[in-house]
């Protein structure tokens, strides 16, 4: 069965925060009241005391927004629900409004049917309300009957459904952000009420049995009493908004139907054009929508696009147009428990002593296997998140086989590689030792063999002498030691990114996202821009290095090795400024959400600062239509070797670069081989893609003897959406494989999180839907030894071979 749409986990919270951010201040509301009072006095003076000004925007029922249009009506106190006698002359009314510094912005000749549109003037004197309400639009109706009864009807509907007022307000913001000004407040209220009538069974208050025979002066009280008899089940605000957009974007046909809440939401009324029609609930001949056919088509298309966006779990901000006002951000009000909650999250997810002991046993076991099969010059070492302390019980164990005969890595003058460098041979040894789910990926940028310990279920990744991983771990560990809150900060940001689907570099559940290493570099880079952390490498720029002692040779398959300067200095004298964890976290989201321009600026922790990117006119931006969704790698059969299906290299066979790159899959039966349900296609493809990207980056940088000469930014970087330079591999962009859609999603969710932090929301309200850490698999007990029989299967059965003559 097809699953329903998945919305952003904080869609309803985002609507609430958006309305709070755009709600009119108390000063603006007071100025609004003053303006309406001045307007009432002017109309009374011009046309007589019997002319009353009525606010049709039913303000007590919903949030008054800063720039929300005000709809007004002039009624006769003697016949408040009847048609006004033609006592108001339009030229005289225009002159009265101009005397209040109000500018007429519509055609006065059509004012009797569409209302007179006016706005406050920003150039008014400081004593007038226009100074506090610059550009506020007002609609003045003075020939529309049933003004008070219509107002009471809408107030009754808004009281029936608790989320209808908020739907009205957020829809108003959405319309204004796209400059759809022809939909008046009365028209929008009818669209919201009619949608609920048609889709969720909102009670129809104007049913014939309710209003038939009721006098006009009694109608308001009858509607009020009818509304009190109903109880409506409230619906989530996020669901209401998406449903409203979906209905008018996909289902509504303006050429065949019109919105009419008097008829239960919709009335069949064919028309010659597709103009949006919103009939008055008391006078069907009057259309409250003032949209042209072109604007109607634009409204429908925008609603459809917004529906598609929200159904893809995108943030709410993405559906608003460029005309959305940007109110001044409120004063920062981060929850005072935020830092404590992050520390609690970090400490409660630390690996247990049993997990740490299990890891040590695994390392000792694999170390002994490698030495027994390849020699005592090799040593298994731990690196990655488990090495610098931001891991959990479920974290993979990253291991490296250190070759003490190659202390600088893949130096070009040391000839062929030893057999230990063939990850397929390592896989065979691990299989014989009882490890499970063995998968070798010899064609990745870092050839690895993956496996799982059969007793603890710990997943393990092993490479051979890729020293840069160890150097990265040592560098990040020292940065964590310089700023004490850095470990919980990185841990929280990894969890936050995972909760929004951003921490998925292998593209297992969607487009390729950010690796944990990339997020750690982004965090250190941000702290360096705020002078919270120093650069531990900048002091070596321009200083000659001894390649035999101060660096590592990087293997790039198909290319000569590249030398990387891995020097860094312990800043023991560094005095870290007193910056709290909540300040650092708030600043991180602000930095990556709005402070930095991804297209123009990159970050580099070696430099300790941001730098300007080189660009050309062919670069796709994250928001462009050609922004990539994630690249495909080569065929799986050219990227991975499944050990149970291939003839493995013997441990002592000499290995060359060419023999490591070539992999093939054979199908054969092996009763001892580990069973693997499926090959992780996405992970293998991304490994091959990373290798191709690294090759292209290295190719685009001029080099001499393996070292970049007069370092230039690789041309390939110009097509990347975000630039995070590796501190050692200077031609590598750690964020180079991240899909543009994920980069833009990072920016949007950072901005969204800033709003939530500023409103003091707790930690659990900041996380997305996928905030839960994957459960740790229970250790598998060692199976009991089976009785050894003479049959082939060792199971005591008769078997099909060599079982003849066996005694049972």
mmCIF file of N, CA and C in Angstrom, residues 518-619:
data_model
loop_
_atom_site.group_PDB
_atom_site.id
_atom_site.type_symbol
_atom_site.label_atom_id
_atom_site.label_comp_id
_atom_site.label_asym_id
_atom_site.label_seq_id
_atom_site.Cartn_x
_atom_site.Cartn_y
_atom_site.Cartn_z
ATOM 1 N N UNK A 518 32.821 15.746 7.743
ATOM 2 C CA UNK A 518 32.531 17.062 7.166
ATOM 3 C C UNK A 518 31.871 17.970 8.202
ATOM 4 N N UNK A 519 30.914 17.443 8.957
ATOM 5 C CA UNK A 519 30.244 18.244 9.988
ATOM 6 C C UNK A 519 31.235 18.683 11.063
ATOM 7 N N UNK A 520 32.191 17.800 11.417
ATOM 8 C CA UNK A 520 33.195 18.173 12.409
ATOM 9 C C UNK A 520 34.070 19.314 11.892
ATOM 10 N N UNK A 521 34.489 19.245 10.614
ATOM 11 C CA UNK A 521 35.298 20.322 10.037
ATOM 12 C C UNK A 521 34.501 21.625 9.959
ATOM 13 N N UNK A 522 33.219 21.533 9.619
ATOM 14 C CA UNK A 522 32.377 22.724 9.561
ATOM 15 C C UNK A 522 32.250 23.374 10.934
ATOM 16 N N UNK A 523 32.249 22.552 11.979
ATOM 17 C CA UNK A 523 32.142 23.080 13.339
ATOM 18 C C UNK A 523 33.431 23.755 13.771
ATOM 19 N N UNK A 524 34.566 23.108 13.513
ATOM 20 C CA UNK A 524 35.853 23.727 13.851
ATOM 21 C C UNK A 524 36.040 25.024 13.057
ATOM 22 N N UNK A 525 35.671 25.004 11.773
ATOM 23 C CA UNK A 525 35.821 26.201 10.941
ATOM 24 C C UNK A 525 34.988 27.359 11.477
ATOM 25 N N UNK A 526 33.758 27.079 11.887
ATOM 26 C CA UNK A 526 32.933 28.147 12.457
ATOM 27 C C UNK A 526 33.570 28.710 13.725
ATOM 28 N N UNK A 527 34.032 27.841 14.621
ATOM 29 C CA UNK A 527 34.635 28.306 15.879
ATOM 30 C C UNK A 527 35.899 29.113 15.618
ATOM 31 N N UNK A 528 36.620 28.800 14.546
ATOM 32 C CA UNK A 528 37.799 29.599 14.190
ATOM 33 C C UNK A 528 37.401 30.993 13.731
ATOM 34 N N UNK A 529 36.297 31.120 13.001
ATOM 35 C CA UNK A 529 35.864 32.442 12.561
ATOM 36 C C UNK A 529 35.439 33.324 13.726
ATOM 37 N N UNK A 530 35.088 32.711 14.860
ATOM 38 C CA UNK A 530 34.705 33.476 16.049
ATOM 39 C C UNK A 530 35.855 33.574 17.057
ATOM 40 N N UNK A 531 37.047 33.149 16.615
ATOM 41 C CA UNK A 531 38.250 33.211 17.455
ATOM 42 C C UNK A 531 38.119 32.381 18.731
ATOM 43 N N UNK A 532 37.284 31.349 18.674
ATOM 44 C CA UNK A 532 37.170 30.435 19.801
ATOM 45 C C UNK A 532 38.246 29.358 19.717
ATOM 46 N N UNK A 533 38.604 28.986 18.492
ATOM 47 C CA UNK A 533 39.682 28.027 18.258
ATOM 48 C C UNK A 533 40.732 28.651 17.354
ATOM 49 N N UNK A 534 41.997 28.277 17.514
ATOM 50 C CA UNK A 534 43.047 28.753 16.607
ATOM 51 C C UNK A 534 43.178 27.815 15.417
ATOM 52 N N UNK A 535 44.054 28.164 14.491
ATOM 53 C CA UNK A 535 44.471 27.226 13.458
ATOM 54 C C UNK A 535 45.760 26.577 13.923
ATOM 55 N N UNK A 536 45.792 25.268 13.979
ATOM 56 C CA UNK A 536 46.980 24.545 14.426
ATOM 57 C C UNK A 536 47.962 24.299 13.289
ATOM 58 N N UNK A 537 47.590 24.691 12.063
ATOM 59 C CA UNK A 537 48.439 24.413 10.908
ATOM 60 C C UNK A 537 48.943 25.653 10.204
ATOM 61 N N UNK A 538 48.309 26.790 10.436
ATOM 62 C CA UNK A 538 48.653 27.992 9.669
ATOM 63 C C UNK A 538 50.115 28.404 9.846
ATOM 64 N N UNK A 539 50.703 28.103 10.984
ATOM 65 C CA UNK A 539 52.083 28.525 11.242
ATOM 66 C C UNK A 539 53.088 27.811 10.346
ATOM 67 N N UNK A 540 52.672 26.721 9.686
ATOM 68 C CA UNK A 540 53.593 25.977 8.826
ATOM 69 C C UNK A 540 53.493 26.379 7.364
ATOM 70 N N UNK A 541 52.516 27.219 7.019
ATOM 71 C CA UNK A 541 52.398 27.649 5.629
ATOM 72 C C UNK A 541 53.623 28.461 5.241
ATOM 73 N N UNK A 542 54.239 28.086 4.152
ATOM 74 C CA UNK A 542 55.448 28.771 3.701
ATOM 75 C C UNK A 542 56.714 28.236 4.326
ATOM 76 N N UNK A 543 56.607 27.282 5.258
ATOM 77 C CA UNK A 543 57.782 26.689 5.904
ATOM 78 C C UNK A 543 58.119 25.375 5.217
ATOM 79 N N UNK A 544 59.338 25.220 4.701
ATOM 80 C CA UNK A 544 59.698 23.964 4.017
ATOM 81 C C UNK A 544 59.541 22.769 4.947
ATOM 82 N N UNK A 545 59.138 21.645 4.382
ATOM 83 C CA UNK A 545 58.905 20.437 5.156
ATOM 84 C C UNK A 545 59.804 19.319 4.662
ATOM 85 N N UNK A 546 60.177 18.447 5.567
ATOM 86 C CA UNK A 546 60.923 17.239 5.235
ATOM 87 C C UNK A 546 59.914 16.151 4.901
ATOM 88 N N UNK A 547 59.871 15.740 3.639
ATOM 89 C CA UNK A 547 58.846 14.797 3.213
ATOM 90 C C UNK A 547 58.984 13.437 3.879
ATOM 91 N N UNK A 548 60.155 13.126 4.375
ATOM 92 C CA UNK A 548 60.337 11.832 5.036
ATOM 93 C C UNK A 548 59.849 11.844 6.477
ATOM 94 N N UNK A 549 59.545 13.040 7.017
ATOM 95 C CA UNK A 549 59.152 13.119 8.417
ATOM 96 C C UNK A 549 57.858 13.883 8.644
ATOM 97 N N UNK A 550 57.545 14.831 7.776
ATOM 98 C CA UNK A 550 56.475 15.791 8.065
ATOM 99 C C UNK A 550 55.240 15.621 7.187
ATOM 100 N N UNK A 551 55.119 14.513 6.559
ATOM 101 C CA UNK A 551 53.953 14.371 5.693
ATOM 102 C C UNK A 551 53.613 12.936 5.397
ATOM 103 N N UNK A 552 52.579 12.759 4.567
ATOM 104 C CA UNK A 552 52.072 11.450 4.179
ATOM 105 C C UNK A 552 51.834 11.468 2.681
ATOM 106 N N UNK A 553 52.191 10.367 2.036
ATOM 107 C CA UNK A 553 51.913 10.216 0.611
ATOM 108 C C UNK A 553 50.535 9.580 0.445
ATOM 109 N N UNK A 554 49.678 10.262 -0.320
ATOM 110 C CA UNK A 554 48.314 9.798 -0.559
ATOM 111 C C UNK A 554 48.254 9.017 -1.859
ATOM 112 N N UNK A 555 47.652 7.845 -1.810
ATOM 113 C CA UNK A 555 47.470 7.037 -3.009
ATOM 114 C C UNK A 555 46.218 7.494 -3.739
ATOM 115 N N UNK A 556 46.366 7.853 -5.011
ATOM 116 C CA UNK A 556 45.244 8.186 -5.884
ATOM 117 C C UNK A 556 45.324 7.238 -7.060
ATOM 118 N N UNK A 557 44.443 6.279 -7.119
ATOM 119 C CA UNK A 557 44.537 5.232 -8.130
ATOM 120 C C UNK A 557 44.469 5.816 -9.525
ATOM 121 N N UNK A 558 45.396 5.338 -10.349
ATOM 122 C CA UNK A 558 45.474 5.837 -11.704
ATOM 123 C C UNK A 558 46.278 7.108 -11.835
ATOM 124 N N UNK A 559 46.778 7.644 -10.714
ATOM 125 C CA UNK A 559 47.554 8.880 -10.717
ATOM 126 C C UNK A 559 48.778 8.699 -9.825
ATOM 127 N N UNK A 560 49.796 9.532 -10.014
ATOM 128 C CA UNK A 560 50.955 9.453 -9.108
ATOM 129 C C UNK A 560 50.535 9.821 -7.685
ATOM 130 N N UNK A 561 51.238 9.291 -6.685
ATOM 131 C CA UNK A 561 50.916 9.646 -5.302
ATOM 132 C C UNK A 561 51.062 11.147 -5.069
ATOM 133 N N UNK A 562 50.253 11.658 -4.134
ATOM 134 C CA UNK A 562 50.255 13.085 -3.792
ATOM 135 C C UNK A 562 50.761 13.236 -2.364
ATOM 136 N N UNK A 563 51.721 14.126 -2.182
ATOM 137 C CA UNK A 563 52.266 14.341 -0.846
ATOM 138 C C UNK A 563 51.410 15.350 -0.092
ATOM 139 N N UNK A 564 51.098 15.041 1.184
ATOM 140 C CA UNK A 564 50.266 15.906 2.012
ATOM 141 C C UNK A 564 51.040 16.318 3.265
ATOM 142 N N UNK A 565 51.061 17.607 3.500
ATOM 143 C CA UNK A 565 51.732 18.133 4.691
ATOM 144 C C UNK A 565 50.809 17.930 5.893
ATOM 145 N N UNK A 566 51.229 17.083 6.824
ATOM 146 C CA UNK A 566 50.379 16.761 7.981
ATOM 147 C C UNK A 566 50.881 17.395 9.271
ATOM 148 N N UNK A 567 51.720 18.413 9.167
ATOM 149 C CA UNK A 567 52.245 19.048 10.375
ATOM 150 C C UNK A 567 51.155 19.891 11.048
ATOM 151 N N UNK A 568 51.117 19.866 12.341
ATOM 152 C CA UNK A 568 50.300 20.778 13.124
ATOM 153 C C UNK A 568 50.930 20.926 14.496
ATOM 154 N N UNK A 569 50.649 22.052 15.115
ATOM 155 C CA UNK A 569 51.308 22.412 16.367
ATOM 156 C C UNK A 569 50.297 22.412 17.506
ATOM 157 N N UNK A 570 50.691 21.801 18.617
ATOM 158 C CA UNK A 570 49.830 21.823 19.794
ATOM 159 C C UNK A 570 49.819 23.221 20.404
ATOM 160 N N UNK A 571 48.645 23.829 20.441
ATOM 161 C CA UNK A 571 48.531 25.206 20.953
ATOM 162 C C UNK A 571 48.335 25.159 22.464
ATOM 163 N N UNK A 572 49.364 24.694 23.167
ATOM 164 C CA UNK A 572 49.251 24.568 24.621
ATOM 165 C C UNK A 572 49.096 25.914 25.305
ATOM 166 N N UNK A 573 49.541 26.993 24.636
ATOM 167 C CA UNK A 573 49.445 28.317 25.247
ATOM 168 C C UNK A 573 48.136 29.021 24.898
ATOM 169 N N UNK A 574 47.294 28.381 24.103
ATOM 170 C CA UNK A 574 46.049 29.019 23.665
ATOM 171 C C UNK A 574 45.099 29.201 24.851
ATOM 172 N N UNK A 575 44.576 30.425 24.983
ATOM 173 C CA UNK A 575 43.598 30.741 26.024
ATOM 174 C C UNK A 575 42.232 30.823 25.358
ATOM 175 N N UNK A 576 41.404 29.831 25.615
ATOM 176 C CA UNK A 576 40.098 29.768 24.966
ATOM 177 C C UNK A 576 39.157 30.785 25.597
ATOM 178 N N UNK A 577 38.498 31.619 24.804
ATOM 179 C CA UNK A 577 37.544 32.580 25.373
ATOM 180 C C UNK A 577 36.379 31.863 26.040
ATOM 181 N N UNK A 578 35.744 32.544 26.949
ATOM 182 C CA UNK A 578 34.634 31.974 27.721
ATOM 183 C C UNK A 578 33.349 32.076 26.890
ATOM 184 N N UNK A 579 33.124 31.068 26.064
ATOM 185 C CA UNK A 579 31.934 31.019 25.216
ATOM 186 C C UNK A 579 31.141 29.780 25.607
ATOM 187 N N UNK A 580 29.904 29.982 26.014
ATOM 188 C CA UNK A 580 29.084 28.869 26.480
ATOM 189 C C UNK A 580 28.690 27.970 25.314
ATOM 190 N N UNK A 581 28.289 26.765 25.645
ATOM 191 C CA UNK A 581 27.882 25.806 24.620
ATOM 192 C C UNK A 581 26.650 26.293 23.866
ATOM 193 N N UNK A 582 25.673 26.874 24.576
ATOM 194 C CA UNK A 582 24.470 27.329 23.872
ATOM 195 C C UNK A 582 24.768 28.490 22.931
ATOM 196 N N UNK A 583 25.711 29.357 23.295
ATOM 197 C CA UNK A 583 26.117 30.436 22.394
ATOM 198 C C UNK A 583 26.784 29.877 21.151
ATOM 199 N N UNK A 584 27.646 28.880 21.341
ATOM 200 C CA UNK A 584 28.343 28.286 20.201
ATOM 201 C C UNK A 584 27.367 27.583 19.267
ATOM 202 N N UNK A 585 26.417 26.854 19.822
ATOM 203 C CA UNK A 585 25.432 26.144 18.995
ATOM 204 C C UNK A 585 24.557 27.133 18.237
ATOM 205 N N UNK A 586 24.086 28.163 18.935
ATOM 206 C CA UNK A 586 23.270 29.197 18.276
ATOM 207 C C UNK A 586 24.056 29.840 17.138
ATOM 208 N N UNK A 587 25.316 30.165 17.388
ATOM 209 C CA UNK A 587 26.141 30.791 16.363
ATOM 210 C C UNK A 587 26.397 29.885 15.177
ATOM 211 N N UNK A 588 26.543 28.573 15.433
ATOM 212 C CA UNK A 588 26.760 27.628 14.329
ATOM 213 C C UNK A 588 25.578 27.640 13.366
ATOM 214 N N UNK A 589 24.368 27.563 13.901
ATOM 215 C CA UNK A 589 23.190 27.574 13.035
ATOM 216 C C UNK A 589 23.051 28.905 12.303
ATOM 217 N N UNK A 590 23.373 29.990 12.946
ATOM 218 C CA UNK A 590 23.285 31.297 12.302
ATOM 219 C C UNK A 590 24.342 31.432 11.210
ATOM 220 N N UNK A 591 25.541 30.915 11.491
ATOM 221 C CA UNK A 591 26.627 31.000 10.516
ATOM 222 C C UNK A 591 26.275 30.231 9.247
ATOM 223 N N UNK A 592 25.858 28.971 9.406
ATOM 224 C CA UNK A 592 25.562 28.158 8.228
ATOM 225 C C UNK A 592 24.164 28.405 7.682
ATOM 226 N N UNK A 593 23.328 29.116 8.409
ATOM 227 C CA UNK A 593 21.995 29.418 7.907
ATOM 228 C C UNK A 593 21.905 30.712 7.135
ATOM 229 N N UNK A 594 22.682 31.726 7.548
ATOM 230 C CA UNK A 594 22.531 33.023 6.889
ATOM 231 C C UNK A 594 23.814 33.832 6.783
ATOM 232 N N UNK A 595 24.786 33.613 7.660
ATOM 233 C CA UNK A 595 25.964 34.488 7.658
ATOM 234 C C UNK A 595 26.883 34.263 6.472
ATOM 235 N N UNK A 596 26.995 33.036 5.999
ATOM 236 C CA UNK A 596 27.955 32.699 4.951
ATOM 237 C C UNK A 596 27.235 32.473 3.629
ATOM 238 N N UNK A 597 27.818 32.989 2.560
ATOM 239 C CA UNK A 597 27.297 32.781 1.212
ATOM 240 C C UNK A 597 28.035 31.579 0.625
ATOM 241 N N UNK A 598 27.335 30.455 0.501
ATOM 242 C CA UNK A 598 27.990 29.226 0.050
ATOM 243 C C UNK A 598 28.632 29.390 -1.328
ATOM 244 N N UNK A 599 27.999 30.150 -2.208
ATOM 245 C CA UNK A 599 28.486 30.262 -3.577
ATOM 246 C C UNK A 599 29.766 31.094 -3.671
ATOM 247 N N UNK A 600 30.007 31.976 -2.717
ATOM 248 C CA UNK A 600 31.147 32.879 -2.797
ATOM 249 C C UNK A 600 32.244 32.578 -1.772
ATOM 250 N N UNK A 601 31.937 31.800 -0.746
ATOM 251 C CA UNK A 601 32.855 31.643 0.378
ATOM 252 C C UNK A 601 33.047 30.179 0.713
ATOM 253 N N UNK A 602 34.303 29.792 0.970
ATOM 254 C CA UNK A 602 34.626 28.453 1.453
ATOM 255 C C UNK A 602 35.255 28.535 2.827
ATOM 256 N N UNK A 603 35.375 27.387 3.497
ATOM 257 C CA UNK A 603 36.008 27.341 4.812
ATOM 258 C C UNK A 603 37.182 26.378 4.756
ATOM 259 N N UNK A 604 38.207 26.678 5.561
ATOM 260 C CA UNK A 604 39.432 25.889 5.563
ATOM 261 C C UNK A 604 40.040 25.981 6.956
ATOM 262 N N UNK A 605 40.023 24.876 7.720
ATOM 263 C CA UNK A 605 40.530 24.950 9.088
ATOM 264 C C UNK A 605 42.045 25.056 9.109
ATOM 265 N N UNK A 606 42.721 24.722 8.009
ATOM 266 C CA UNK A 606 44.175 24.924 7.957
ATOM 267 C C UNK A 606 44.504 26.409 7.956
ATOM 268 N N UNK A 607 43.715 27.190 7.198
ATOM 269 C CA UNK A 607 43.890 28.647 7.198
ATOM 270 C C UNK A 607 43.309 29.270 8.458
ATOM 271 N N UNK A 608 42.300 28.633 9.032
ATOM 272 C CA UNK A 608 41.656 29.176 10.216
ATOM 273 C C UNK A 608 40.691 30.295 9.910
ATOM 274 N N UNK A 609 40.195 30.353 8.669
ATOM 275 C CA UNK A 609 39.298 31.437 8.286
ATOM 276 C C UNK A 609 38.564 31.048 7.009
ATOM 277 N N UNK A 610 37.639 31.897 6.617
ATOM 278 C CA UNK A 610 36.957 31.714 5.340
ATOM 279 C C UNK A 610 37.798 32.322 4.228
ATOM 280 N N UNK A 611 37.478 31.957 2.998
ATOM 281 C CA UNK A 611 38.199 32.512 1.848
ATOM 282 C C UNK A 611 37.232 32.607 0.677
ATOM 283 N N UNK A 612 37.600 33.415 -0.296
ATOM 284 C CA UNK A 612 36.738 33.637 -1.449
ATOM 285 C C UNK A 612 36.923 32.527 -2.470
ATOM 286 N N UNK A 613 35.811 32.008 -2.932
ATOM 287 C CA UNK A 613 35.845 30.950 -3.936
ATOM 288 C C UNK A 613 36.053 31.521 -5.323
ATOM 289 N N UNK A 614 36.740 30.753 -6.159
ATOM 290 C CA UNK A 614 36.842 31.101 -7.568
ATOM 291 C C UNK A 614 35.604 30.577 -8.269
ATOM 292 N N UNK A 615 35.028 31.417 -9.103
ATOM 293 C CA UNK A 615 33.772 31.052 -9.742
ATOM 294 C C UNK A 615 33.837 31.366 -11.220
ATOM 295 N N UNK A 616 32.905 30.759 -11.978
ATOM 296 C CA UNK A 616 32.691 31.166 -13.359
ATOM 297 C C UNK A 616 31.201 31.114 -13.625
ATOM 298 N N UNK A 617 30.816 31.427 -14.832
ATOM 299 C CA UNK A 617 29.395 31.546 -15.137
ATOM 300 C C UNK A 617 28.669 30.241 -15.318
ATOM 301 N N UNK A 618 29.389 29.115 -15.230
ATOM 302 C CA UNK A 618 28.749 27.824 -15.497
ATOM 303 C C UNK A 618 28.371 27.079 -14.231
ATOM 304 N N UNK A 619 28.519 27.722 -13.100
ATOM 305 C CA UNK A 619 28.285 27.029 -11.833
ATOM 306 C C UNK A 619 26.789 26.930 -11.565
#
